[in-house]
């Protein structure tokens, strides 16, 4: 009797198909997770711009009603804004300060417009602080 060692073609094909299915599920789940992380990072960048502007106002160095992110960076209130999707291009944006006058806590409303190449089809996204809900 012959001693058979090894796997048949059908067994190898089954293993390859199983690895392909598992790989597809893993890549899909990871891609979805990465996209959610990028969107949260984008929101956190917006919040950072809002808080930087608030700090600048508190210290009396920001008296205008509008600032670009470059101005806040040059004043030392904001670090360079890194793109959550690509390391080749940084994000740019601006903040507009509106006086609301309702209470002391919400004396100002900050409208942050942020653009990062590769995020939201390259279109600017706008957030309003302090009313923005962090999700």
PDB file of C-alpha atoms in Angstrom:
ATOM      1  CA  UNK A   1       0.000   0.000   0.000  1.00  0.00           C
ATOM      2  CA  UNK A   2       1.203   3.470  -0.886  1.00  0.00           C
ATOM      3  CA  UNK A   3       1.825   5.931   1.928  1.00  0.00           C
ATOM      4  CA  UNK A   4       0.019   9.182   0.968  1.00  0.00           C
ATOM      5  CA  UNK A   5       1.393  12.334   2.537  1.00  0.00           C
ATOM      6  CA  UNK A   6       0.271  15.896   1.911  1.00  0.00           C
ATOM      7  CA  UNK A   7      -2.980  17.631   1.063  1.00  0.00           C
ATOM      8  CA  UNK A   8      -5.267  17.146  -1.860  1.00  0.00           C
ATOM      9  CA  UNK A   9      -6.013  19.964  -4.290  1.00  0.00           C
ATOM     10  CA  UNK A  10      -9.560  20.274  -2.908  1.00  0.00           C
ATOM     11  CA  UNK A  11      -8.296  20.678   0.661  1.00  0.00           C
ATOM     12  CA  UNK A  12      -5.822  23.376  -0.381  1.00  0.00           C
ATOM     13  CA  UNK A  13      -8.517  25.173  -2.374  1.00  0.00           C
ATOM     14  CA  UNK A  14     -10.810  25.132   0.674  1.00  0.00           C
ATOM     15  CA  UNK A  15      -8.105  26.658   2.877  1.00  0.00           C
ATOM     16  CA  UNK A  16      -7.342  29.387   0.319  1.00  0.00           C
ATOM     17  CA  UNK A  17     -11.045  30.280   0.035  1.00  0.00           C
ATOM     18  CA  UNK A  18     -11.411  30.386   3.834  1.00  0.00           C
ATOM     19  CA  UNK A  19      -8.380  32.674   4.174  1.00  0.00           C
ATOM     20  CA  UNK A  20      -9.800  34.925   1.435  1.00  0.00           C
ATOM     21  CA  UNK A  21     -13.161  35.251   3.191  1.00  0.00           C
ATOM     22  CA  UNK A  22     -11.539  35.970   6.561  1.00  0.00           C
ATOM     23  CA  UNK A  23      -9.199  38.522   4.962  1.00  0.00           C
ATOM     24  CA  UNK A  24     -12.102  40.314   3.274  1.00  0.00           C
ATOM     25  CA  UNK A  25     -14.027  40.561   6.552  1.00  0.00           C
ATOM     26  CA  UNK A  26     -10.938  41.841   8.372  1.00  0.00           C
ATOM     27  CA  UNK A  27     -10.117  44.482   5.745  1.00  0.00           C
ATOM     28  CA  UNK A  28     -13.730  45.708   5.606  1.00  0.00           C
ATOM     29  CA  UNK A  29     -13.962  46.021   9.391  1.00  0.00           C
ATOM     30  CA  UNK A  30     -10.605  47.735   9.647  1.00  0.00           C
ATOM     31  CA  UNK A  31     -11.452  50.211   6.877  1.00  0.00           C
ATOM     32  CA  UNK A  32     -14.714  51.138   8.591  1.00  0.00           C
ATOM     33  CA  UNK A  33     -12.923  51.594  11.927  1.00  0.00           C
ATOM     34  CA  UNK A  34     -10.194  53.752  10.352  1.00  0.00           C
ATOM     35  CA  UNK A  35     -12.755  56.012   8.664  1.00  0.00           C
ATOM     36  CA  UNK A  36     -14.615  56.520  11.962  1.00  0.00           C
ATOM     37  CA  UNK A  37     -11.317  57.347  13.667  1.00  0.00           C
ATOM     38  CA  UNK A  38     -10.465  59.899  10.975  1.00  0.00           C
ATOM     39  CA  UNK A  39     -13.838  61.608  11.365  1.00  0.00           C
ATOM     40  CA  UNK A  40     -13.402  61.787  15.155  1.00  0.00           C
ATOM     41  CA  UNK A  41      -9.913  63.181  14.659  1.00  0.00           C
ATOM     42  CA  UNK A  42     -11.332  65.825  12.299  1.00  0.00           C
ATOM     43  CA  UNK A  43     -13.863  66.833  14.974  1.00  0.00           C
ATOM     44  CA  UNK A  44     -11.113  66.973  17.623  1.00  0.00           C
ATOM     45  CA  UNK A  45      -9.038  69.244  15.372  1.00  0.00           C
ATOM     46  CA  UNK A  46     -12.039  71.565  15.119  1.00  0.00           C
ATOM     47  CA  UNK A  47     -12.390  71.560  18.898  1.00  0.00           C
ATOM     48  CA  UNK A  48      -8.691  72.331  19.247  1.00  0.00           C
ATOM     49  CA  UNK A  49      -9.071  75.367  16.973  1.00  0.00           C
ATOM     50  CA  UNK A  50     -12.038  76.545  19.064  1.00  0.00           C
ATOM     51  CA  UNK A  51     -10.157  76.132  22.356  1.00  0.00           C
ATOM     52  CA  UNK A  52      -7.028  77.818  20.959  1.00  0.00           C
ATOM     53  CA  UNK A  53      -9.073  80.819  19.880  1.00  0.00           C
ATOM     54  CA  UNK A  54     -10.755  80.954  23.276  1.00  0.00           C
ATOM     55  CA  UNK A  55      -7.351  80.911  25.024  1.00  0.00           C
ATOM     56  CA  UNK A  56      -6.060  83.642  22.732  1.00  0.00           C
ATOM     57  CA  UNK A  57      -9.088  85.804  23.545  1.00  0.00           C
ATOM     58  CA  UNK A  58      -8.724  85.182  27.273  1.00  0.00           C
ATOM     59  CA  UNK A  59      -5.126  86.370  27.161  1.00  0.00           C
ATOM     60  CA  UNK A  60      -6.125  89.455  25.183  1.00  0.00           C
ATOM     61  CA  UNK A  61      -4.121  88.669  22.049  1.00  0.00           C
ATOM     62  CA  UNK A  62      -7.111  87.894  19.821  1.00  0.00           C
ATOM     63  CA  UNK A  63      -9.333  90.896  19.359  1.00  0.00           C
ATOM     64  CA  UNK A  64     -10.491  90.381  15.758  1.00  0.00           C
ATOM     65  CA  UNK A  65     -13.698  88.579  14.835  1.00  0.00           C
ATOM     66  CA  UNK A  66     -12.028  86.106  12.469  1.00  0.00           C
ATOM     67  CA  UNK A  67      -8.745  84.166  12.362  1.00  0.00           C
ATOM     68  CA  UNK A  68      -7.162  81.651  10.045  1.00  0.00           C
ATOM     69  CA  UNK A  69      -5.459  78.599  11.452  1.00  0.00           C
ATOM     70  CA  UNK A  70      -2.134  79.999  10.180  1.00  0.00           C
ATOM     71  CA  UNK A  71      -2.634  83.118  12.320  1.00  0.00           C
ATOM     72  CA  UNK A  72      -3.335  81.001  15.401  1.00  0.00           C
ATOM     73  CA  UNK A  73      -0.260  78.885  14.655  1.00  0.00           C
ATOM     74  CA  UNK A  74       1.935  81.974  14.261  1.00  0.00           C
ATOM     75  CA  UNK A  75       0.578  83.411  17.537  1.00  0.00           C
ATOM     76  CA  UNK A  76       1.610  80.158  19.247  1.00  0.00           C
ATOM     77  CA  UNK A  77      -1.881  79.025  20.248  1.00  0.00           C
ATOM     78  CA  UNK A  78      -2.216  76.151  17.809  1.00  0.00           C
ATOM     79  CA  UNK A  79       0.257  73.495  16.621  1.00  0.00           C
ATOM     80  CA  UNK A  80       0.476  72.523  12.952  1.00  0.00           C
ATOM     81  CA  UNK A  81      -2.721  70.743  11.971  1.00  0.00           C
ATOM     82  CA  UNK A  82      -1.936  67.292  10.610  1.00  0.00           C
ATOM     83  CA  UNK A  83      -4.258  65.692   8.115  1.00  0.00           C
ATOM     84  CA  UNK A  84      -5.955  62.551   9.522  1.00  0.00           C
ATOM     85  CA  UNK A  85      -5.977  60.955   6.050  1.00  0.00           C
ATOM     86  CA  UNK A  86      -2.615  61.925   4.542  1.00  0.00           C
ATOM     87  CA  UNK A  87       0.772  62.992   5.856  1.00  0.00           C
ATOM     88  CA  UNK A  88       1.528  64.858   2.610  1.00  0.00           C
ATOM     89  CA  UNK A  89      -0.830  67.811   3.142  1.00  0.00           C
ATOM     90  CA  UNK A  90      -1.835  69.662   6.295  1.00  0.00           C
ATOM     91  CA  UNK A  91      -5.321  70.917   7.085  1.00  0.00           C
ATOM     92  CA  UNK A  92      -6.308  74.558   6.807  1.00  0.00           C
ATOM     93  CA  UNK A  93      -9.198  76.452   8.270  1.00  0.00           C
ATOM     94  CA  UNK A  94     -10.580  79.504   9.951  1.00  0.00           C
ATOM     95  CA  UNK A  95     -12.634  80.507  12.941  1.00  0.00           C
ATOM     96  CA  UNK A  96     -15.237  83.252  13.107  1.00  0.00           C
ATOM     97  CA  UNK A  97     -16.210  84.645  16.494  1.00  0.00           C
ATOM     98  CA  UNK A  98     -19.776  85.848  16.985  1.00  0.00           C
ATOM     99  CA  UNK A  99     -20.999  87.505  20.136  1.00  0.00           C
ATOM    100  CA  UNK A 100     -24.192  85.824  21.332  1.00  0.00           C
ATOM    101  CA  UNK A 101     -24.707  87.739  24.557  1.00  0.00           C
ATOM    102  CA  UNK A 102     -27.027  85.185  26.183  1.00  0.00           C
ATOM    103  CA  UNK A 103     -25.011  84.261  29.313  1.00  0.00           C
ATOM    104  CA  UNK A 104     -21.432  84.773  30.431  1.00  0.00           C
ATOM    105  CA  UNK A 105     -20.535  81.135  29.634  1.00  0.00           C
ATOM    106  CA  UNK A 106     -21.932  81.376  26.137  1.00  0.00           C
ATOM    107  CA  UNK A 107     -20.894  84.938  25.452  1.00  0.00           C
ATOM    108  CA  UNK A 108     -19.326  83.945  22.131  1.00  0.00           C
ATOM    109  CA  UNK A 109     -20.108  81.425  19.433  1.00  0.00           C
ATOM    110  CA  UNK A 110     -17.160  80.084  17.461  1.00  0.00           C
ATOM    111  CA  UNK A 111     -17.748  78.895  13.912  1.00  0.00           C
ATOM    112  CA  UNK A 112     -14.839  76.717  12.820  1.00  0.00           C
ATOM    113  CA  UNK A 113     -14.419  75.879   9.140  1.00  0.00           C
ATOM    114  CA  UNK A 114     -11.875  73.167   8.426  1.00  0.00           C
ATOM    115  CA  UNK A 115     -10.559  71.640   5.200  1.00  0.00           C
ATOM    116  CA  UNK A 116      -8.285  68.625   4.938  1.00  0.00           C
ATOM    117  CA  UNK A 117      -7.370  67.147   1.547  1.00  0.00           C
ATOM    118  CA  UNK A 118      -8.990  63.715   1.246  1.00  0.00           C
ATOM    119  CA  UNK A 119     -11.580  64.300   3.988  1.00  0.00           C
ATOM    120  CA  UNK A 120     -15.204  64.929   2.990  1.00  0.00           C
ATOM    121  CA  UNK A 121     -14.249  65.035  -0.705  1.00  0.00           C
ATOM    122  CA  UNK A 122     -11.934  67.990   0.028  1.00  0.00           C
ATOM    123  CA  UNK A 123     -14.884  70.227   0.897  1.00  0.00           C
ATOM    124  CA  UNK A 124     -14.783  72.423   4.011  1.00  0.00           C
ATOM    125  CA  UNK A 125     -16.727  71.217   7.037  1.00  0.00           C
ATOM    126  CA  UNK A 126     -18.168  73.686   9.543  1.00  0.00           C
ATOM    127  CA  UNK A 127     -18.627  73.187  13.286  1.00  0.00           C
ATOM    128  CA  UNK A 128     -20.201  75.580  15.784  1.00  0.00           C
ATOM    129  CA  UNK A 129     -18.749  75.718  19.289  1.00  0.00           C
ATOM    130  CA  UNK A 130     -19.664  75.534  22.191  1.00  0.00           C
ATOM    131  CA  UNK A 131     -22.922  74.088  20.813  1.00  0.00           C
ATOM    132  CA  UNK A 132     -21.235  71.294  18.821  1.00  0.00           C
ATOM    133  CA  UNK A 133     -21.890  67.828  20.182  1.00  0.00           C
ATOM    134  CA  UNK A 134     -18.768  65.668  20.323  1.00  0.00           C
ATOM    135  CA  UNK A 135     -19.624  62.190  19.052  1.00  0.00           C
TER     136      UNK A 135
END
